[in-house]
Coordinates of C-alpha atoms and ligand atoms in Angstrom, one line a residue:
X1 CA 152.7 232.8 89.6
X2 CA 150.2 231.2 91.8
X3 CA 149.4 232.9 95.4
X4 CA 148.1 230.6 98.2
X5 CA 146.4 231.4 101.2
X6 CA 148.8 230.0 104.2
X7 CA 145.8 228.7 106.5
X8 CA 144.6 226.2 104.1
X9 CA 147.2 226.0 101.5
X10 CA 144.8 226.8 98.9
X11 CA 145.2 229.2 95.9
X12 CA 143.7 232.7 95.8
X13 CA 145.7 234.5 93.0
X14 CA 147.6 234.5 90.3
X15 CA 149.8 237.0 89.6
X16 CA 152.3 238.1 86.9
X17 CA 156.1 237.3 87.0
X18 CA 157.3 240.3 85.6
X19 CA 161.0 240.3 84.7
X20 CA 163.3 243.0 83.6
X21 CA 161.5 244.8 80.5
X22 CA 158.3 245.2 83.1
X23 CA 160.7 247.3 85.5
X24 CA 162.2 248.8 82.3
X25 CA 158.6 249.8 81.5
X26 CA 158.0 251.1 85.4
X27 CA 160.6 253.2 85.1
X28 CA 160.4 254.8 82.1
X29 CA 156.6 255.2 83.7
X30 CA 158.1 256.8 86.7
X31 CA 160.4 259.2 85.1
X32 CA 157.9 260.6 82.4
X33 CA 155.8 261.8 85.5
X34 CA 158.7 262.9 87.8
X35 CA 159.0 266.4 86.6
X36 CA 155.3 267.2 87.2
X37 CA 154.9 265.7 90.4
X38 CA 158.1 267.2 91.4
X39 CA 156.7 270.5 91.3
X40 CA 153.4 269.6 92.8
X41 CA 153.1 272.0 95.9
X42 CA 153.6 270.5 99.2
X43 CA 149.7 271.1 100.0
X44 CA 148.3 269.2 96.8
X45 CA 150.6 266.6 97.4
X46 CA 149.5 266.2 100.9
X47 CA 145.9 266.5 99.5
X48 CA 146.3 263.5 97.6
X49 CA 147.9 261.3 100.5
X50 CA 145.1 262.1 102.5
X51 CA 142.6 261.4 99.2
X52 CA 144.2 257.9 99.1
X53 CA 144.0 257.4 102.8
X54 CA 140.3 258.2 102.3
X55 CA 140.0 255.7 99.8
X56 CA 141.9 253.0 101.5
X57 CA 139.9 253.6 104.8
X58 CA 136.2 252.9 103.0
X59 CA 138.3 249.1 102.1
X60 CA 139.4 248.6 105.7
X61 CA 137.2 245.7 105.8
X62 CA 138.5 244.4 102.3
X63 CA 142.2 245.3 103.1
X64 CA 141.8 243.4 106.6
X65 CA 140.1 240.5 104.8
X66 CA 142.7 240.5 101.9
X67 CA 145.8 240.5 104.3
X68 CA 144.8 237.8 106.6
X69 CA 143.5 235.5 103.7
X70 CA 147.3 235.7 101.8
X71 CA 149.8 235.8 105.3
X72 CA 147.5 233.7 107.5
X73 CA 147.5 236.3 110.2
X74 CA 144.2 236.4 112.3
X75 CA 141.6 239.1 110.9
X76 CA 141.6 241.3 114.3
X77 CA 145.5 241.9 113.9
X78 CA 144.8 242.7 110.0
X79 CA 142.3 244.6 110.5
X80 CA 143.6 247.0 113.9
X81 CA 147.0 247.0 112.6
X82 CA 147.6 246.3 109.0
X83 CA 144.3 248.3 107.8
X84 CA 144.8 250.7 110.3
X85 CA 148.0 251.4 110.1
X86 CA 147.8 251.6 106.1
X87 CA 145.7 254.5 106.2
X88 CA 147.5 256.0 109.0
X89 CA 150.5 255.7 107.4
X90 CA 149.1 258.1 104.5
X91 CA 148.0 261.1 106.8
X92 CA 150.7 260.9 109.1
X93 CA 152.9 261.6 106.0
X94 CA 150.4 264.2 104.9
X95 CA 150.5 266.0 107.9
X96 CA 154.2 265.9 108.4
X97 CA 155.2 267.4 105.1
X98 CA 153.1 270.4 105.3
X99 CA 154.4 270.9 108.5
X100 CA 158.5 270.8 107.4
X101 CA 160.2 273.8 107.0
X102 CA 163.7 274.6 104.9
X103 CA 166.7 275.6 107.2
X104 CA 168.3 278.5 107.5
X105 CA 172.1 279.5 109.1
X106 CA 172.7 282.8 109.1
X107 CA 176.2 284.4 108.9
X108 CA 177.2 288.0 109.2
X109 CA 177.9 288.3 105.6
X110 CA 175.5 285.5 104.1
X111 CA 172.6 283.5 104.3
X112 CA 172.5 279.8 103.9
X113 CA 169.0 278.0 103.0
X114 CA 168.9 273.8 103.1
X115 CA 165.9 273.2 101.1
X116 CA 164.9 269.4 100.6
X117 CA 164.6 268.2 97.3
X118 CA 163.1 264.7 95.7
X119 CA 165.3 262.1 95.1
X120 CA 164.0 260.9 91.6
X121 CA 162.9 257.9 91.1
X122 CA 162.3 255.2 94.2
X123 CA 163.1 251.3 94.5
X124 CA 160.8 250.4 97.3
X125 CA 160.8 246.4 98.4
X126 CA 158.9 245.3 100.8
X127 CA 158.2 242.1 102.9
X128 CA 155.1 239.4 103.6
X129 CA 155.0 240.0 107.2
X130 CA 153.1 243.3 107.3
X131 CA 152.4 243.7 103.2
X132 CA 150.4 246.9 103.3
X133 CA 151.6 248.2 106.0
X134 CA 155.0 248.3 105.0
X135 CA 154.4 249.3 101.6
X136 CA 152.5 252.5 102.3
X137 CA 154.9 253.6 105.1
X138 CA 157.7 253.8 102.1
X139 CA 155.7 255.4 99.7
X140 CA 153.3 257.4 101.7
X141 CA 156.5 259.5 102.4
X142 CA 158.5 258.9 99.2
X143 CA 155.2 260.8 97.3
X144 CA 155.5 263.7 99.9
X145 CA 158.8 264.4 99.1
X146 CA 158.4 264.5 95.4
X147 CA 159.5 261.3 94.4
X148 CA 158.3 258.6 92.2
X149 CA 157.8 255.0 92.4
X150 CA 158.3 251.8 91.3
X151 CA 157.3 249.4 93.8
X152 CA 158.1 245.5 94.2
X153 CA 156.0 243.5 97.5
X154 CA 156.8 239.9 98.5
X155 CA 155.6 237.6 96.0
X156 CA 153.9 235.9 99.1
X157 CA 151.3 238.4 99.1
X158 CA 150.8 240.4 96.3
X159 CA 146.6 241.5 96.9
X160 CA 147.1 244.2 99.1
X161 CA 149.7 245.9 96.9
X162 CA 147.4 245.0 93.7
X163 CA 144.1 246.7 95.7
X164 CA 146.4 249.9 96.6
X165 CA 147.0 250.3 92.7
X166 CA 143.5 250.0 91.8
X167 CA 142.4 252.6 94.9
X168 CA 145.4 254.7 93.3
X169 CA 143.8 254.8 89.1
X170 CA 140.1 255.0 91.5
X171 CA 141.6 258.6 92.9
X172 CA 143.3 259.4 90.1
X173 CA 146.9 259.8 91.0
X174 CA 148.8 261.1 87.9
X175 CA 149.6 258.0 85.8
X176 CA 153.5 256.8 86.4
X177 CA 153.7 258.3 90.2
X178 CA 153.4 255.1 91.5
X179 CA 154.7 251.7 89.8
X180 CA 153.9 248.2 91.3
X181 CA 155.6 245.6 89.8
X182 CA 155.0 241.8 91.1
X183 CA 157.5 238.8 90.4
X184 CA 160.2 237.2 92.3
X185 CA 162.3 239.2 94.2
X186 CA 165.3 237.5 92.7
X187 CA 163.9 238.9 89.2
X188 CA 161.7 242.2 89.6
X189 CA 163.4 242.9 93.0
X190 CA 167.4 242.0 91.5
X191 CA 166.2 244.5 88.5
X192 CA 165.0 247.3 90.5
X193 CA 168.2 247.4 92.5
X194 CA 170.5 247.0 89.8
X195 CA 168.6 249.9 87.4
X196 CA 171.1 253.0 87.0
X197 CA 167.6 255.3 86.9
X198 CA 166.5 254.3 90.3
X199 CA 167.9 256.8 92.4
X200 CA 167.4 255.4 96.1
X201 CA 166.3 251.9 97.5
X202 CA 164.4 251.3 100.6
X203 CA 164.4 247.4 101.2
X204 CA 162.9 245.6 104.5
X205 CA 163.2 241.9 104.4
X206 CA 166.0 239.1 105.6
X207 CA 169.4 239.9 106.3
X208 CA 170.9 238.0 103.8
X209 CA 168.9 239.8 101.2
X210 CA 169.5 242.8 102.6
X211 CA 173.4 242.1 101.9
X212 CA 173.1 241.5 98.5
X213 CA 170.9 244.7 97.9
X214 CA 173.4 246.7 99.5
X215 CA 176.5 244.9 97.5
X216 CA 174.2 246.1 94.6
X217 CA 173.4 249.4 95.0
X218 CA 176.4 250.8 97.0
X219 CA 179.0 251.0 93.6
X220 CA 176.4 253.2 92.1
X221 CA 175.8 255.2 95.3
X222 CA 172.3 254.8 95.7
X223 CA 170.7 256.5 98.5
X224 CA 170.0 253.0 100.8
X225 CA 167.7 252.3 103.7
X226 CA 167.9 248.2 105.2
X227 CA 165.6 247.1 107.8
X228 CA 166.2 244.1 108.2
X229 CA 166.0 241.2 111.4
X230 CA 166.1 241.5 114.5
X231 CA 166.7 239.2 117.7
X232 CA 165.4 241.3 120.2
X233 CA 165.7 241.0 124.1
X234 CA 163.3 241.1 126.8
X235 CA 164.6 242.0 129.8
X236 CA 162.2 241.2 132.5
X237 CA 163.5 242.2 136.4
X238 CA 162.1 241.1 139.4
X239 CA 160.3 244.0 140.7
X240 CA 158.8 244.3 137.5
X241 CA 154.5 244.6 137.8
X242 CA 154.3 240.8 136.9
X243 CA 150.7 240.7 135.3
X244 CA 151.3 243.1 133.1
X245 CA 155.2 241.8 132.2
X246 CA 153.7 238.7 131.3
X247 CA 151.1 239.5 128.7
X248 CA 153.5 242.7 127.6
X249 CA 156.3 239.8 127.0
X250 CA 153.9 236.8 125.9
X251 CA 152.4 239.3 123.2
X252 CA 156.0 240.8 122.0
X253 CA 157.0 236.9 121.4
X254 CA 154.0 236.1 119.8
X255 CA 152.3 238.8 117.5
X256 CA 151.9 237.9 114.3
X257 CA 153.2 234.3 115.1
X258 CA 156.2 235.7 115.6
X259 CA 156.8 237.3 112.5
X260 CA 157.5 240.5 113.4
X261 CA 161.1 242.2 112.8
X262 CA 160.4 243.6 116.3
X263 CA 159.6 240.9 117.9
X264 CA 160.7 240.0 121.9
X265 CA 161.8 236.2 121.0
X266 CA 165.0 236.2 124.2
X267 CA 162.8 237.1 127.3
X268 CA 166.1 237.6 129.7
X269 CA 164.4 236.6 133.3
X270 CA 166.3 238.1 136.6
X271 CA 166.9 234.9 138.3
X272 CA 165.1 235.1 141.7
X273 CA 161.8 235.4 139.5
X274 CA 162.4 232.4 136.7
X275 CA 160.4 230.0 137.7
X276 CA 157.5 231.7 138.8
X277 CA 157.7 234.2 135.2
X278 CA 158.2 230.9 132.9
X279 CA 155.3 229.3 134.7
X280 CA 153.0 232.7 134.7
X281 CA 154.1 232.8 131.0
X282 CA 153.1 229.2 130.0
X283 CA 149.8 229.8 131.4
X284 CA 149.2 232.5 129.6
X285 CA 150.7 231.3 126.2
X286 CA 148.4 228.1 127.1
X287 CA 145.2 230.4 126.7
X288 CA 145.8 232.0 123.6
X289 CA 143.8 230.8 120.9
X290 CA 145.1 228.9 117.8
X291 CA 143.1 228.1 114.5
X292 CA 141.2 229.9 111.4
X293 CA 142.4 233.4 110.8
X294 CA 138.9 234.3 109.6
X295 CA 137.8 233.6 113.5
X296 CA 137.4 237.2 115.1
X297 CA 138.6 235.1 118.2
X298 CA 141.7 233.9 116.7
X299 CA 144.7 235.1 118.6
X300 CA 147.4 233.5 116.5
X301 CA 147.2 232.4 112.7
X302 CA 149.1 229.8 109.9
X303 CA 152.7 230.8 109.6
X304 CA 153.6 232.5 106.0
X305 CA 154.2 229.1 104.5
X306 CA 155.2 225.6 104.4
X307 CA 158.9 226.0 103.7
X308 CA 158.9 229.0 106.3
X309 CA 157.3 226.7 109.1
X310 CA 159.9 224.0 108.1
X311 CA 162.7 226.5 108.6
X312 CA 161.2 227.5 112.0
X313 CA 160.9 223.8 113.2
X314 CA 164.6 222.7 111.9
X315 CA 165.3 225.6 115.0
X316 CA 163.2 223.4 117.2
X317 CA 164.8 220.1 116.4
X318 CA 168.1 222.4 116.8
X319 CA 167.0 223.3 120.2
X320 CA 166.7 220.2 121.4
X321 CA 170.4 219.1 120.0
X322 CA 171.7 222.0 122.1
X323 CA 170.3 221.0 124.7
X324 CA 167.3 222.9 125.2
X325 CA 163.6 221.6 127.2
X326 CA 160.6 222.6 124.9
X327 CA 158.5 223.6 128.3
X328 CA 155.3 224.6 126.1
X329 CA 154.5 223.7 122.4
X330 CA 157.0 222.5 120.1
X331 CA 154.1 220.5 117.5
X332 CA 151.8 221.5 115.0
X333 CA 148.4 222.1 116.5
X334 CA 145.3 219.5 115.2
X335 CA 143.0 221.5 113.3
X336 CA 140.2 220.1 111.7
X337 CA 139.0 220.5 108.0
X338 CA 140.9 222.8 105.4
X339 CA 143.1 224.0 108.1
X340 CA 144.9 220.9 108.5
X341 CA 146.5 221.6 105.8
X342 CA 147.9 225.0 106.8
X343 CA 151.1 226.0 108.1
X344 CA 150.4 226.5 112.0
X345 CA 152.4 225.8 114.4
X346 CA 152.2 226.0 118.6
X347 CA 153.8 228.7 120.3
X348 CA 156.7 227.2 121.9
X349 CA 159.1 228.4 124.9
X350 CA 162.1 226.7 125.5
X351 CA 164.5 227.3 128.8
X352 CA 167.8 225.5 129.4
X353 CA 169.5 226.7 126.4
X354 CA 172.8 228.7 126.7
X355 CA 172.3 232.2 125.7
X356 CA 174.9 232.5 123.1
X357 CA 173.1 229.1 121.3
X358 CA 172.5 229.4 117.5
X359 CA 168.5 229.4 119.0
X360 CA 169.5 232.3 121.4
X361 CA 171.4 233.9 119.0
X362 CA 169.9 233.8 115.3
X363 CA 166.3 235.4 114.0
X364 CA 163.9 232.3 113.6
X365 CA 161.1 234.6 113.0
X366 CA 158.2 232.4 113.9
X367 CA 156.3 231.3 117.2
X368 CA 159.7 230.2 119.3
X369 CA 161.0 232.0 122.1
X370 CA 164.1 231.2 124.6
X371 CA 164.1 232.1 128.4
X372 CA 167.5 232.9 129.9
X373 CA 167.9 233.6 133.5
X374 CA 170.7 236.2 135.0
X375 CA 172.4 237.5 138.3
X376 CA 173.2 241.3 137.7
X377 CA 172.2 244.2 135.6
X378 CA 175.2 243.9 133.7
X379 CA 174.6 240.5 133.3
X380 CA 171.7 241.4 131.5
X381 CA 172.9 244.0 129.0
X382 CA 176.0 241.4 127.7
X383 CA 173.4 238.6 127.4
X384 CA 171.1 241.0 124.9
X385 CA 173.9 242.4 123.4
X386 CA 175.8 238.9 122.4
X387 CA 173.5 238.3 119.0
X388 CA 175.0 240.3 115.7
X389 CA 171.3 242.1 115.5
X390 CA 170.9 245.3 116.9
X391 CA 166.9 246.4 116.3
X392 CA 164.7 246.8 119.3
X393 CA 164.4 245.5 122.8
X394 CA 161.9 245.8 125.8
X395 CA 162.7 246.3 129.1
X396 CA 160.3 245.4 132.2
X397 CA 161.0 247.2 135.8
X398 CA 159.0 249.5 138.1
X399 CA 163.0 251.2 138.5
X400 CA 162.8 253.4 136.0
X401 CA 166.5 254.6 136.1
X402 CA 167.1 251.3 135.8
X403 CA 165.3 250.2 133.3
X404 CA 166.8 253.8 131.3
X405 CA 170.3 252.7 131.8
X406 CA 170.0 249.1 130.6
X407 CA 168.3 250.7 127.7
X408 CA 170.5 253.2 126.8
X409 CA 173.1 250.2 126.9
X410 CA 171.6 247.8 124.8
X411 CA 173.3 248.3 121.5
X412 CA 169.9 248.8 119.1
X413 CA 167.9 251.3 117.5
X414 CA 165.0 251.0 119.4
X415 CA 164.0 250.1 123.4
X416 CA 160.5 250.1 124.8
X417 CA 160.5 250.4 128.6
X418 CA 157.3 248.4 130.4
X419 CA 155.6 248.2 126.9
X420 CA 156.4 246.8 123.6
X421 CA 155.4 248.2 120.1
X422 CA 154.2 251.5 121.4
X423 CA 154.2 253.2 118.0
X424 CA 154.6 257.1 117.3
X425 CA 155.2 257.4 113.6
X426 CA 157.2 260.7 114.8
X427 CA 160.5 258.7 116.2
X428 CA 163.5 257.2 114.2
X429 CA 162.7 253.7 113.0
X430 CA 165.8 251.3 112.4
X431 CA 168.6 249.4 113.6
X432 CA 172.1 248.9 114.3
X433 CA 174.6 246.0 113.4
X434 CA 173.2 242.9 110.9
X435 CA 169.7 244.8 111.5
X436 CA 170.0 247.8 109.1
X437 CA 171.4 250.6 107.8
X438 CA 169.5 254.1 108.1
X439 CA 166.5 255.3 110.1
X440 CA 162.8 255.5 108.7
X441 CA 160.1 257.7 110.3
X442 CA 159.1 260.8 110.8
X443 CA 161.3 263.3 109.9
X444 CA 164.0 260.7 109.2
X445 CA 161.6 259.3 106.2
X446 CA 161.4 263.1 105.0
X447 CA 165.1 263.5 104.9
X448 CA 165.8 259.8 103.8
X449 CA 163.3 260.3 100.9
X450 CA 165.1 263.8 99.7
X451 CA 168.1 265.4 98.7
X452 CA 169.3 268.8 100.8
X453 CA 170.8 271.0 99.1
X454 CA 172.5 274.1 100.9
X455 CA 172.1 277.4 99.1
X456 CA 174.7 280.0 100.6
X457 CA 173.1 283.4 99.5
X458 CA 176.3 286.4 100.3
X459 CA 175.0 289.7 101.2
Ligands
LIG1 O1 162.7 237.5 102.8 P1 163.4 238.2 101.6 P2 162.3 236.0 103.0 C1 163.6 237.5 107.7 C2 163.2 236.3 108.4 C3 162.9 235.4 107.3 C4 164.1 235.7 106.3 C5 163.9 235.3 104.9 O2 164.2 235.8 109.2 O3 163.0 234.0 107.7 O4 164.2 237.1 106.4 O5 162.6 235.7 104.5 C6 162.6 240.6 97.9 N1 166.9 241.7 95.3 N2 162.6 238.5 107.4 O6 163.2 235.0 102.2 O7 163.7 237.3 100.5 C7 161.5 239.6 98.1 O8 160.9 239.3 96.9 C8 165.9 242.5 95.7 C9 162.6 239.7 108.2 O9 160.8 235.9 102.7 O10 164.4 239.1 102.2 C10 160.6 240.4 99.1 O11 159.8 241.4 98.3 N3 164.8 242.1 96.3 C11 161.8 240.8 107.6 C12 161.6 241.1 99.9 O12 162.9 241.1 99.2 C13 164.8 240.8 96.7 C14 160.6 240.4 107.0 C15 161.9 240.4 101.3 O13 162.1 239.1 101.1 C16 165.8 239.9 96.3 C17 160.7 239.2 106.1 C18 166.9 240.4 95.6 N4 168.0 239.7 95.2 C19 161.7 238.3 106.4 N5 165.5 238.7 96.8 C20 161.7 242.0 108.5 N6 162.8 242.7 108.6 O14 160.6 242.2 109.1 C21 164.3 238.8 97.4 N7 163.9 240.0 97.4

């Protein structure tokens, strides 16, 4: 299959379309080295997540490059978060591990012992938002816990997944402890779901797919983890610290050209401050800086492709059918040379809408936010719960028993007060509703990624 580089439309890869026998093959891979690394001591497994983070942080450079050449994303953002984060991901999971301890409940008669066991084999399938990233924050902690893996990433961006194999055979993990398998998701992904050896699936990706992995994988009572969309609200109030609000709230809309599950794309305005917030915020949307990924001052990127900017602009048309004023962007940006070609598209903020609009309501995932005003608190926590996602959400307020109760009313799994994206790799990851099913991070991964089993010793 051929893989093209989003900014310019041009092919950088080709890679294989495996099919069924190459997850057959993968597995039978994974479960020949299960029972070794199974037994592996906490410490040496440890010691190898941290001799692969090694390895991955000499390529930061190369994993940055890779990464913004096959999503389109600007080179800064691949290299602070996606290379960082990779390796990060790697000792965080390293370090955690070592650190977790079995549980015991005593009784008067008896002692009872949870210990955490591996799963088996694990299905991981992962997106083209945040390819590396993503990948190694599944396995990083599927490894510690004794597992093994066969892997599947978007077929939209394979190279990061392909380099991670080839920095895994450099270091010399055990052959079989980690699978990658590339194809269609439809294919490889449909096979890795449906095989009766794989013992636990962790998807991120669309909702809809996220449906159909759980329609497979729940009659044969496979562990499952979904993270999946998200609609997520901003809720800005008026005695909010405005400067700060406005680039917190522009970036949340924007990262990644709005391709983040996370991403802020209702900014829910308190009324009295509308005007002057949408105005603040068009200024500031008006300075970022569109065009070659490759730039090192590139702010925002090519969408992931074509047919993906296409979906995101049938939402603009739809926007103005419902009524909605496009008050900033709204076209694809002229760009000169190979990059006219590529999938970019302005940042685009549209007001007038009403807030339970398909626009207001359902993930577009790309550069197109909707401003809504409101009267009340309450007013406030119905808007940002009336969409079926339940993820994240931001709220923006120098009241900060306000901004904890409208929080702890928002119906999601995550809330960031006067910041967005704050990241401790400690805290529960995931979200209610049409967004997921499950909780990733930290200790959640540890638990998610093993079995306890109780042992009730009687005195
Ligand atoms: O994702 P898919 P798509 C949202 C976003 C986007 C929409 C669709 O709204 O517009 O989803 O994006 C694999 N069995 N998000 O179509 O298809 C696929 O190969 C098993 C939000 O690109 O869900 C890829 O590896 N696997 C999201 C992975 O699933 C299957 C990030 C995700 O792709 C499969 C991406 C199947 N039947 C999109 N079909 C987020 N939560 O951040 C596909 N796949």
């Amino acid at each position: 299959m051929d893989d093209f580089n989003p900014a310019t439309t041009q092919k950088i890869a080709s890679i294989p379309r495996s099919g069924k026998s190459e997850v057959e093959a993968a597995v039978k891979a994974a479960e020949l080295a299960f029972p070794a690394w199974a037994v592996e001591t906490v410490e040496n497994r440890a010691a190898w997540l941290n001799k692969i983070a090694d390895a991955l942080e000499s390529r930061s450079e190369e994993i940055a490059a890779l990464e913004s050449m096959d999503t389109g994303k600007p080179i800064t953002l691949a290299r602070n978060v996606d290379a960082a984060r990779s390796v990060a991901n790697f000792r965080f999971f390293a370090e955690q591990v070592v650190k977790m301890q079995d549980k015991k409940f005593p009784m008067d008669d008896a002692e009872n012992n949870v210990i955490q066991k591996p799963v088996g084999i694990a299905g991981l399938i992962t997106p083209w938002n945040l390819p590396l990233y993503l990948l190694s924050w599944k396995i990083a902690p599927a490894l510690a816990m004794g597992n093994t893996v066969v892997a599947k990433p978007s077929e939209l961006t394979p190279l990061t997944a392909d380099l991670l194999a080839k920095v895994l055979v450099e270091v010399g993990l055990p052959a079989g402890v980690v699978n990658i398998v590339h194809g269609l998701g439809s294919e490889v992904g449909q096979a890795i779901v449906e095989h009766p050896e794989i013992k636990l699936i962790s998807f991120t990706g669309g909702t809809a797919t996220g449906k159909l992995v759980a329609a497979t994988a729940a009659p044969m009572f496979k562990k499952l983890s979904l993270e999946l969309g998200g609609k997520n609200a901003s809720i800005v109030f008026a005695d909010a610290d405005m400067q700060n609000t406005v680039a917190g709230v522009a970036r949340s809309a924007f990262l990644n050209q709005g391709q983040v599950c996370l991403c802020g794309s209702r900014i829910l305005v308190e009324r009295k401050i509308h005007d002057e917030f949408v105005q603040m915020l068009c200024e500031h949307v008006g300075e970022m800086v569109i065009g070659d990924p490759s730039n090192e001052e590139t702010q925002l990127g090519s969408l992931i492709s074509q047919e993906h900017r296409q979906k995101v602009e049938s939402y603009i048309a739809l926007a103005e059918q419902e009524g909605g004023v496009l008050i900033h962007g709204g076209e694809r940006p002229e760009l000169e040379g190979e990059l006219a070609a590529g999938a970019y598209l302005q940042p685009t903020i549209v007001t007038g809408l009403d807030s339970e609009s398909r626009c207001s309501t359902e993930e577009i995932f790309g550069p197109v936010v909707v401003v809504h005003p409101f009267d009340s608190e309450e007013e406030a926590v119905v808007m940002a719960n009336a969409t079926e996602y339940g993820l994240a959400g931001s709220v923006w307020s120098s009241d900060i028993a306000k901004a904890g109760r409208v929080a702890e009313a928002i119906d999601s799994g995550m809330v960031w007060i006067n910041c967005w994206l704050h990241r401790d790799l400690r805290v529960p990851f995931g979200g209610t509703k049409n967004s997921g099913v499950g909780r990733e991070g930290g200790e959640w991964s540890l638990a998610f990624f093993s079995e306890a089993q109780n042992i009730c010793i009687k005195r």
